[in-house]
Coordinates of C-alpha atoms in Angstrom, one line a residue:
M1 CA 107.4 111.7 155.3
K2 CA 103.8 111.5 156.5
A3 CA 103.9 115.2 157.3
L4 CA 105.0 115.9 153.7
Y5 CA 102.3 113.8 152.2
S6 CA 99.7 115.6 154.3
Q7 CA 100.7 118.9 152.7
L8 CA 99.5 117.7 149.3
P9 CA 96.1 119.3 148.5
A10 CA 93.0 117.3 147.6
I11 CA 91.9 117.4 144.0
D12 CA 88.4 118.7 145.0
S13 CA 89.9 121.6 146.9
L14 CA 92.2 122.5 143.9
L15 CA 89.2 122.4 141.6
R16 CA 87.4 125.0 143.8
D17 CA 90.5 127.2 143.9
P18 CA 89.5 130.6 142.4
A19 CA 92.9 130.8 140.6
L20 CA 92.1 127.7 138.6
Q21 CA 88.6 128.8 137.5
P22 CA 89.8 130.5 134.3
L23 CA 91.8 127.4 133.3
L24 CA 88.8 125.2 134.0
A25 CA 86.6 127.3 131.8
Q26 CA 89.2 127.2 129.0
S27 CA 90.3 123.6 129.2
G28 CA 87.4 121.7 130.8
T29 CA 87.1 119.9 134.2
A30 CA 88.0 116.4 132.9
F31 CA 91.3 117.6 131.3
I32 CA 92.4 119.7 134.3
T33 CA 91.4 116.9 136.8
R34 CA 93.7 114.5 134.9
Q35 CA 96.4 117.1 135.0
L36 CA 96.1 117.6 138.8
R37 CA 96.0 113.9 139.5
G38 CA 99.3 113.5 137.5
M39 CA 100.8 116.3 139.4
Q40 CA 99.7 114.8 142.7
Q41 CA 101.3 111.4 141.8
E42 CA 104.5 113.2 140.7
A43 CA 104.6 115.0 144.0
R44 CA 104.2 111.6 145.9
D45 CA 107.0 110.1 143.9
H46 CA 109.2 113.1 144.6
I47 CA 108.6 112.8 148.3
Q48 CA 109.4 109.1 148.2
Q49 CA 112.7 109.7 146.3
H50 CA 113.9 113.0 147.9
Q51 CA 112.0 113.3 151.2
S52 CA 111.0 116.8 150.1
L53 CA 108.2 118.5 148.3
P54 CA 108.6 119.4 144.6
H55 CA 109.8 123.0 143.8
W56 CA 106.4 123.9 142.3
H57 CA 104.4 122.8 145.4
A58 CA 103.8 126.4 146.6
S59 CA 101.9 127.3 143.4
W60 CA 99.8 124.4 142.1
P61 CA 97.5 126.7 140.0
D62 CA 100.4 128.3 138.2
E63 CA 102.1 124.9 137.5
A64 CA 98.8 123.4 136.3
L65 CA 98.4 126.4 133.9
R66 CA 102.0 126.0 132.6
R67 CA 101.5 122.3 132.0
A68 CA 98.1 122.6 130.4
Q69 CA 99.4 125.2 128.0
Q70 CA 102.4 123.0 127.1
Q71 CA 100.2 120.0 126.5
Q72 CA 97.7 121.9 124.4
Q73 CA 100.3 123.6 122.3
S74 CA 100.1 122.4 118.7
A75 CA 102.9 120.1 117.4
L76 CA 102.9 122.2 114.2
R77 CA 104.1 125.5 115.5
P78 CA 104.7 128.6 113.3
V79 CA 108.3 129.5 113.1
F80 CA 110.5 132.2 111.6
N81 CA 112.4 130.5 108.8
L82 CA 115.7 132.3 108.8
T83 CA 117.8 129.3 107.6
G84 CA 118.2 130.7 104.1
T85 CA 116.4 127.7 102.6
V86 CA 113.1 128.8 100.9
L87 CA 111.5 125.4 100.4
H88 CA 112.6 123.8 103.7
T89 CA 111.3 120.3 103.9
N90 CA 111.5 120.2 107.7
L91 CA 109.6 123.5 107.9
G92 CA 106.8 122.5 105.6
R93 CA 108.1 123.5 102.2
A94 CA 106.0 126.0 100.2
Q95 CA 103.9 128.6 102.0
L96 CA 100.4 128.8 100.6
S97 CA 99.0 131.9 99.0
D98 CA 96.2 133.9 100.6
R99 CA 93.9 132.6 97.9
A100 CA 94.8 128.9 98.7
I101 CA 94.3 129.5 102.4
A102 CA 90.9 131.0 101.8
A103 CA 89.9 128.1 99.6
V104 CA 90.8 125.6 102.2
S105 CA 88.9 127.5 104.9
A106 CA 85.8 127.7 102.7
C107 CA 85.8 124.0 101.9
L108 CA 86.0 123.1 105.6
R109 CA 83.0 125.3 106.6
Q110 CA 80.3 123.7 104.4
P111 CA 79.7 120.7 102.1
V112 CA 81.4 120.9 98.8
T113 CA 81.1 119.2 95.4
L114 CA 84.0 116.9 96.0
E115 CA 82.6 113.9 94.1
Y116 CA 79.2 115.3 93.1
A117 CA 78.4 116.2 89.5
L118 CA 75.9 119.1 89.4
D119 CA 74.8 118.5 85.8
D120 CA 73.2 115.1 86.4
A121 CA 73.5 114.6 90.2
A122 CA 75.7 111.6 89.7
R123 CA 78.9 110.7 91.5
G124 CA 81.8 112.7 89.9
H125 CA 85.5 112.3 90.0
R126 CA 87.3 114.3 92.7
D127 CA 90.3 115.2 90.4
R128 CA 88.0 116.7 87.8
A129 CA 88.3 120.5 88.6
V130 CA 92.0 120.4 89.1
S131 CA 92.5 118.2 86.1
A132 CA 90.9 120.7 83.8
L133 CA 93.1 123.5 85.1
L134 CA 96.2 121.3 84.7
C135 CA 95.3 120.4 81.2
E136 CA 94.9 124.1 80.4
L137 CA 98.2 125.0 81.8
T138 CA 100.3 122.1 80.5
G139 CA 98.6 121.0 77.3
A140 CA 98.0 117.5 78.6
E141 CA 94.9 115.4 77.9
A142 CA 94.2 114.5 81.5
A143 CA 95.6 114.7 85.0
C144 CA 95.7 112.6 88.2
I145 CA 96.4 113.9 91.7
V146 CA 97.9 111.8 94.6
N147 CA 99.4 112.7 97.9
N148 CA 103.0 113.3 96.8
N149 CA 105.4 112.8 93.9
A150 CA 106.7 109.6 95.4
A151 CA 103.2 108.2 95.3
A152 CA 102.8 109.5 91.7
V153 CA 105.9 107.5 90.6
L154 CA 104.7 104.4 92.5
L155 CA 101.2 104.6 90.9
M156 CA 102.6 105.1 87.3
L157 CA 104.9 102.1 87.7
A158 CA 102.4 99.8 89.3
S159 CA 99.7 100.7 86.8
L160 CA 101.7 100.5 83.6
A161 CA 104.6 98.1 84.2
A162 CA 103.9 95.6 87.0
G163 CA 105.7 92.4 86.2
R164 CA 107.6 94.0 83.3
D165 CA 110.9 95.8 82.6
V166 CA 111.4 99.5 83.1
I167 CA 114.4 100.9 81.2
M168 CA 116.2 103.9 82.6
S169 CA 119.7 105.4 82.7
R170 CA 122.1 104.6 85.6
G171 CA 122.7 108.4 85.9
E172 CA 119.1 108.9 86.9
L173 CA 118.7 106.3 89.7
V174 CA 118.1 109.0 92.3
E175 CA 117.7 109.0 96.0
I176 CA 115.8 111.9 97.6
G177 CA 115.2 112.7 101.3
G178 CA 113.9 109.9 103.6
A179 CA 115.9 107.3 101.6
F180 CA 113.3 107.3 98.8
R181 CA 115.2 105.5 96.0
I182 CA 113.9 104.8 92.4
P183 CA 115.0 101.2 92.4
D184 CA 113.2 100.5 95.7
V185 CA 110.0 102.0 94.4
M186 CA 110.2 99.9 91.3
R187 CA 110.5 96.8 93.4
Q188 CA 107.4 97.8 95.5
A189 CA 105.5 98.4 92.2
G190 CA 106.4 94.9 91.0
C191 CA 108.6 96.2 88.2
R192 CA 112.0 95.0 87.1
L193 CA 114.6 97.8 86.7
V194 CA 116.8 97.6 83.6
E195 CA 119.8 99.9 84.0
V196 CA 121.4 101.3 80.8
G197 CA 124.4 103.4 80.1
T198 CA 126.8 104.7 82.8
T199 CA 126.6 107.2 85.5
N200 CA 127.8 110.1 83.3
R201 CA 127.0 109.0 79.8
T202 CA 123.9 107.2 78.3
H203 CA 123.2 107.0 74.6
M204 CA 120.2 106.1 72.5
K205 CA 121.9 102.8 71.5
D206 CA 121.8 101.9 75.2
Y207 CA 118.1 102.2 75.5
R208 CA 117.5 100.5 72.1
G209 CA 119.7 97.5 73.0
A210 CA 117.8 97.0 76.3
I211 CA 114.3 96.8 74.7
G212 CA 112.8 93.3 74.7
E213 CA 109.6 91.3 74.9
D214 CA 109.2 92.1 78.6
S215 CA 109.8 95.8 78.3
G216 CA 106.9 97.9 79.7
L217 CA 108.2 101.5 80.0
L218 CA 111.0 103.9 79.1
M219 CA 111.6 106.2 82.1
K220 CA 113.4 109.5 82.6
V221 CA 114.0 111.0 86.0
H222 CA 115.1 114.6 86.4
T223 CA 118.1 114.8 88.7
S224 CA 116.7 117.8 90.5
N225 CA 118.8 117.3 93.7
Y226 CA 122.2 116.8 92.2
Q227 CA 124.1 117.5 88.9
I228 CA 126.6 115.5 86.9
Q229 CA 129.0 117.8 85.1
G230 CA 131.9 117.4 82.7
F231 CA 132.2 114.5 80.3
T232 CA 128.4 113.7 80.1
H233 CA 125.7 112.7 77.7
A234 CA 122.0 112.1 78.1
V235 CA 119.2 111.2 75.8
S236 CA 116.4 113.8 75.7
E237 CA 112.8 113.1 76.4
A238 CA 111.9 114.0 72.8
E239 CA 114.5 111.5 71.5
L240 CA 113.3 108.8 73.9
V241 CA 109.7 109.4 72.7
Q242 CA 110.7 108.6 69.1
L243 CA 112.2 105.3 70.3
G244 CA 109.2 104.5 72.4
D245 CA 106.8 105.2 69.5
A246 CA 108.8 102.8 67.3
H247 CA 108.4 100.0 69.8
G248 CA 105.0 100.8 71.2
L249 CA 106.4 101.7 74.7
P250 CA 105.1 104.7 76.8
V251 CA 107.7 107.2 78.0
I252 CA 107.2 108.5 81.6
S253 CA 109.1 111.3 83.3
D254 CA 109.5 112.1 86.9
L255 CA 110.3 115.8 87.1
G256 CA 110.3 116.0 90.9
S257 CA 110.1 119.7 91.6
G258 CA 108.7 120.7 88.2
S259 CA 107.8 124.3 87.6
L260 CA 104.9 125.6 85.5
V261 CA 106.7 128.8 84.6
D262 CA 110.0 129.7 82.9
M263 CA 112.2 130.4 85.9
T264 CA 114.6 132.4 83.8
A265 CA 111.9 135.1 83.3
Y266 CA 112.3 135.9 87.0
G267 CA 116.1 135.9 87.0
L268 CA 116.3 132.3 88.3
P269 CA 118.1 129.3 86.7
P270 CA 116.1 127.2 84.2
E271 CA 114.1 124.2 85.3
P272 CA 112.3 121.8 83.0
M273 CA 108.6 122.4 82.7
P274 CA 105.8 119.7 82.4
Q275 CA 104.3 121.5 79.4
Q276 CA 107.6 121.2 77.5
L277 CA 107.7 117.4 78.0
I278 CA 104.0 117.0 77.1
A279 CA 104.7 118.9 73.9
A280 CA 107.6 116.6 73.2
G281 CA 105.2 113.6 73.4
V282 CA 106.0 112.2 76.8
S283 CA 103.2 109.9 77.9
L284 CA 103.1 110.8 81.6
V285 CA 104.9 113.5 83.6
S286 CA 104.8 113.7 87.4
F287 CA 105.9 116.5 89.7
S288 CA 105.4 117.9 93.2
G289 CA 102.8 120.4 94.3
D290 CA 104.6 121.9 97.2
K291 CA 108.0 122.7 95.7
L292 CA 108.5 125.2 92.8
L293 CA 104.7 125.0 92.1
G294 CA 104.2 126.8 95.4
G295 CA 101.1 124.8 96.5
P296 CA 100.1 122.1 99.0
Q297 CA 101.8 118.7 99.2
A298 CA 100.6 116.6 96.2
G299 CA 101.8 114.4 93.5
I300 CA 100.6 115.6 90.1
I301 CA 100.6 113.4 87.0
V302 CA 99.7 114.8 83.6
G303 CA 99.6 113.2 80.2
K304 CA 97.7 111.0 77.8
K305 CA 94.0 110.3 78.8
A306 CA 94.1 106.6 78.1
L307 CA 97.0 106.1 80.5
I308 CA 95.6 108.5 83.1
D309 CA 92.4 106.5 83.0
Q310 CA 94.4 103.4 83.9
L311 CA 95.9 105.2 86.9
Q312 CA 92.5 106.3 88.1
Q313 CA 91.2 102.8 87.9
H314 CA 94.1 101.2 89.8
P315 CA 93.4 100.1 93.4
L316 CA 96.4 102.1 94.6
K317 CA 94.8 105.3 93.5
R318 CA 92.2 105.2 96.3
A319 CA 94.9 104.6 98.9
L320 CA 97.0 107.5 97.5
R321 CA 94.2 110.0 96.7
V322 CA 94.1 113.4 98.3
D323 CA 91.4 115.1 100.4
K324 CA 89.2 118.1 99.8
M325 CA 91.7 120.5 101.5
T326 CA 94.5 119.5 99.2
L327 CA 92.4 119.8 96.1
A328 CA 91.0 123.2 97.2
A329 CA 94.5 124.6 97.9
L330 CA 95.9 123.1 94.7
E331 CA 93.1 124.5 92.5
A332 CA 93.4 127.9 94.1
T333 CA 97.2 127.8 93.5
L334 CA 96.8 126.8 89.9
Q335 CA 94.3 129.6 89.3
L336 CA 97.1 132.1 90.1
Y337 CA 99.0 130.8 87.1
R338 CA 96.3 132.1 84.8
Q339 CA 97.6 135.6 85.7
P340 CA 101.3 135.4 85.1
E341 CA 101.7 139.2 85.3
T342 CA 100.9 139.1 89.1
L343 CA 102.2 135.6 89.9
H344 CA 105.5 136.7 91.5
E345 CA 103.6 138.7 94.1
A346 CA 100.6 136.4 94.6
L347 CA 102.6 133.2 95.0
P348 CA 104.7 133.3 98.2
T349 CA 107.3 130.8 96.9
L350 CA 108.0 132.9 93.8
R351 CA 108.0 136.1 95.8
L352 CA 110.6 134.8 98.2
L353 CA 112.8 133.4 95.5
T354 CA 112.8 136.6 93.6
R355 CA 113.5 139.0 96.4
S356 CA 116.5 141.2 95.5
A357 CA 119.6 141.3 97.6
H358 CA 119.3 145.0 97.9
D359 CA 115.8 144.7 99.5
I360 CA 117.1 142.1 102.0
L361 CA 120.1 144.3 102.9
Q362 CA 117.7 147.2 103.6
Q363 CA 115.7 145.0 105.9
A364 CA 118.8 143.9 107.8
E365 CA 119.7 147.6 108.3
R366 CA 116.3 148.3 109.7
L367 CA 116.5 145.4 112.1
M368 CA 120.1 146.0 113.4
P369 CA 119.5 148.8 115.9
A370 CA 116.9 146.9 118.0
L371 CA 118.9 143.6 117.9
E372 CA 122.2 145.3 118.8
H373 CA 120.5 147.0 121.7
A374 CA 119.2 143.7 123.0
F375 CA 122.2 141.4 122.3
S376 CA 125.4 143.5 122.0
A377 CA 126.5 142.8 125.6
D378 CA 127.2 139.2 124.8
F379 CA 127.4 139.0 121.0
S380 CA 129.0 141.0 118.2
L381 CA 126.4 141.6 115.6
A382 CA 127.1 142.2 111.9
I383 CA 125.3 142.3 108.5
A384 CA 127.0 139.8 106.2
A385 CA 126.4 138.8 102.6
C386 CA 125.4 135.2 102.2
S387 CA 123.8 132.7 99.8
S388 CA 120.3 131.4 100.2
Q389 CA 119.1 128.2 98.5
I390 CA 115.9 127.1 96.9
G391 CA 115.7 123.8 98.8
S392 CA 113.7 120.5 98.6
G393 CA 116.1 119.2 95.9
S394 CA 115.3 122.1 93.5
L395 CA 118.3 123.4 91.6
P396 CA 120.7 122.1 94.3
V397 CA 123.9 123.9 93.2
E398 CA 122.3 127.2 92.5
R399 CA 122.5 130.0 95.1
L400 CA 120.5 133.2 95.7
P401 CA 122.4 136.3 96.9
S402 CA 121.1 137.3 100.2
F403 CA 122.1 139.0 103.5
A404 CA 122.0 137.8 107.1
I405 CA 122.5 139.2 110.5
T406 CA 125.2 137.3 112.3
F407 CA 125.8 136.8 116.0
T408 CA 129.3 136.0 117.2
P409 CA 129.9 135.4 121.0
R410 CA 132.2 137.9 122.5
D411 CA 133.8 135.3 124.7
G412 CA 134.5 133.1 121.8
H413 CA 132.7 130.1 123.3
G414 CA 130.6 128.0 121.0
S415 CA 128.5 126.9 124.0
Q416 CA 127.1 130.4 124.3
L417 CA 126.1 130.4 120.7
N418 CA 124.5 127.0 121.0
A419 CA 122.6 128.2 124.1
L420 CA 121.3 131.2 122.2
A421 CA 120.1 129.0 119.3
Q422 CA 118.5 126.6 121.8
R423 CA 116.7 129.5 123.6
W424 CA 115.3 130.8 120.4
R425 CA 114.0 127.4 119.5
Q426 CA 112.0 127.4 122.7
L427 CA 110.2 130.7 122.0
A428 CA 106.5 130.8 121.5
R429 CA 107.2 131.3 117.9
P430 CA 110.7 129.7 117.4
V431 CA 113.4 131.5 115.5
I432 CA 115.3 129.1 113.3
G433 CA 118.7 130.2 111.9
R434 CA 121.8 128.3 111.0
L435 CA 125.1 127.8 112.9
Q436 CA 128.1 128.2 110.6
E437 CA 131.7 129.4 110.9
G438 CA 131.4 130.1 114.6
K439 CA 128.4 132.4 114.2
L440 CA 124.6 132.2 114.3
W441 CA 123.3 133.4 110.9
L442 CA 119.8 134.8 110.5
D443 CA 119.3 134.8 106.7
L444 CA 116.5 137.3 106.1
R445 CA 115.3 136.1 102.6
C446 CA 112.2 134.5 104.0
L447 CA 111.3 137.1 106.7
D448 CA 108.0 138.7 105.9
D449 CA 107.1 140.4 109.3
E450 CA 110.0 142.4 110.7
A451 CA 107.9 143.8 113.6
A452 CA 106.9 140.3 114.7
L453 CA 110.5 139.1 114.7
I454 CA 111.5 142.1 116.9
R455 CA 108.6 141.5 119.3
T456 CA 109.7 137.9 119.6
L457 CA 113.4 138.5 120.1
V458 CA 113.3 141.8 122.0
P459 CA 110.6 141.5 124.8

């Protein structure tokens, strides 16, 4: 084995190797030195265990380059989302508009007035610019921004009802992704949940009968990720506001994926809007920034100024506040809503949701020749009608007509299909489809760049 150990090159000689000089210039001597020492130790261990040199021994510079590129690759890699889910939580939900991306870039390149009031040079509030826009768009008196809607719910409960009862319907005790459950959040906020009604039917008398000396809030939660149908009854927010006013209790509503526009105007199913609830008198309404709104991850709370002031002063607000990048992206996104006539083109989420099936079919027909040429030896390719979904708990039972290119293994072996999907996930820009019915489906609803997909799949 001594003869094998003697074949391992010294680190100094490797650092002088001409083949490594471009890599050293790109990644730095310290990083590459650590890389080479790791490779050297790995080679010693291989000799010890197998009495042979590792397979890459003949080309240390190439192996060092491969490993350096692998280690320096971002964990957040761009992918082709061909799953058929527009707001895919695992793939980052809403794509930001060009305007939002430019706003984020600008706020990173120079100091900005994050908490600086230009009128009197005093410290300002970081939510102020976005708050004014949200008030304009929703009719609310004030707004508060935190890092997601779960945080918004936690902050509302902790600020307004700690140590008190929160009354809500059993049919609205939702759980969303990541095991986020309303009852659990209430416990964390120090509230006591008072369940009323049944899973499918809750009446005004149920809320009325539960009100007592310890009542702090009446709460509604939009069941955005499931639906209860059939023999049902629910109390509307407007009705609950009347009850709350009679007993001096605020009414809060968690809309989850709330939209600021009437979705039916774009041929999509209806979704409750914050401005409707504000007009109905709801005290506070919370919703997400990165779902149907089409912006960055954020929890948005709009409503009565006196209550928003309480949220802003609560110690949790500082822990849950957002940074300048989120505020810049959110403000730029909200600015787009001032121009509803161009919103469906300027906002990527709305553009993808409103793509026609005919447009997607034409795209599939353009892609088929190149894909068939590359893959027809092993797979049977076809254009198939399919259904996309909005995703992220928004309108869960609604489907959007779409088209996909399907890949079916000619030998009928599922292992070949799994291998293809795995290979595509390992590409420089991974291609993510879905395996279903013995086929790999590439739903094209979210495909913007056809040429890039072809370059990726057909070298």
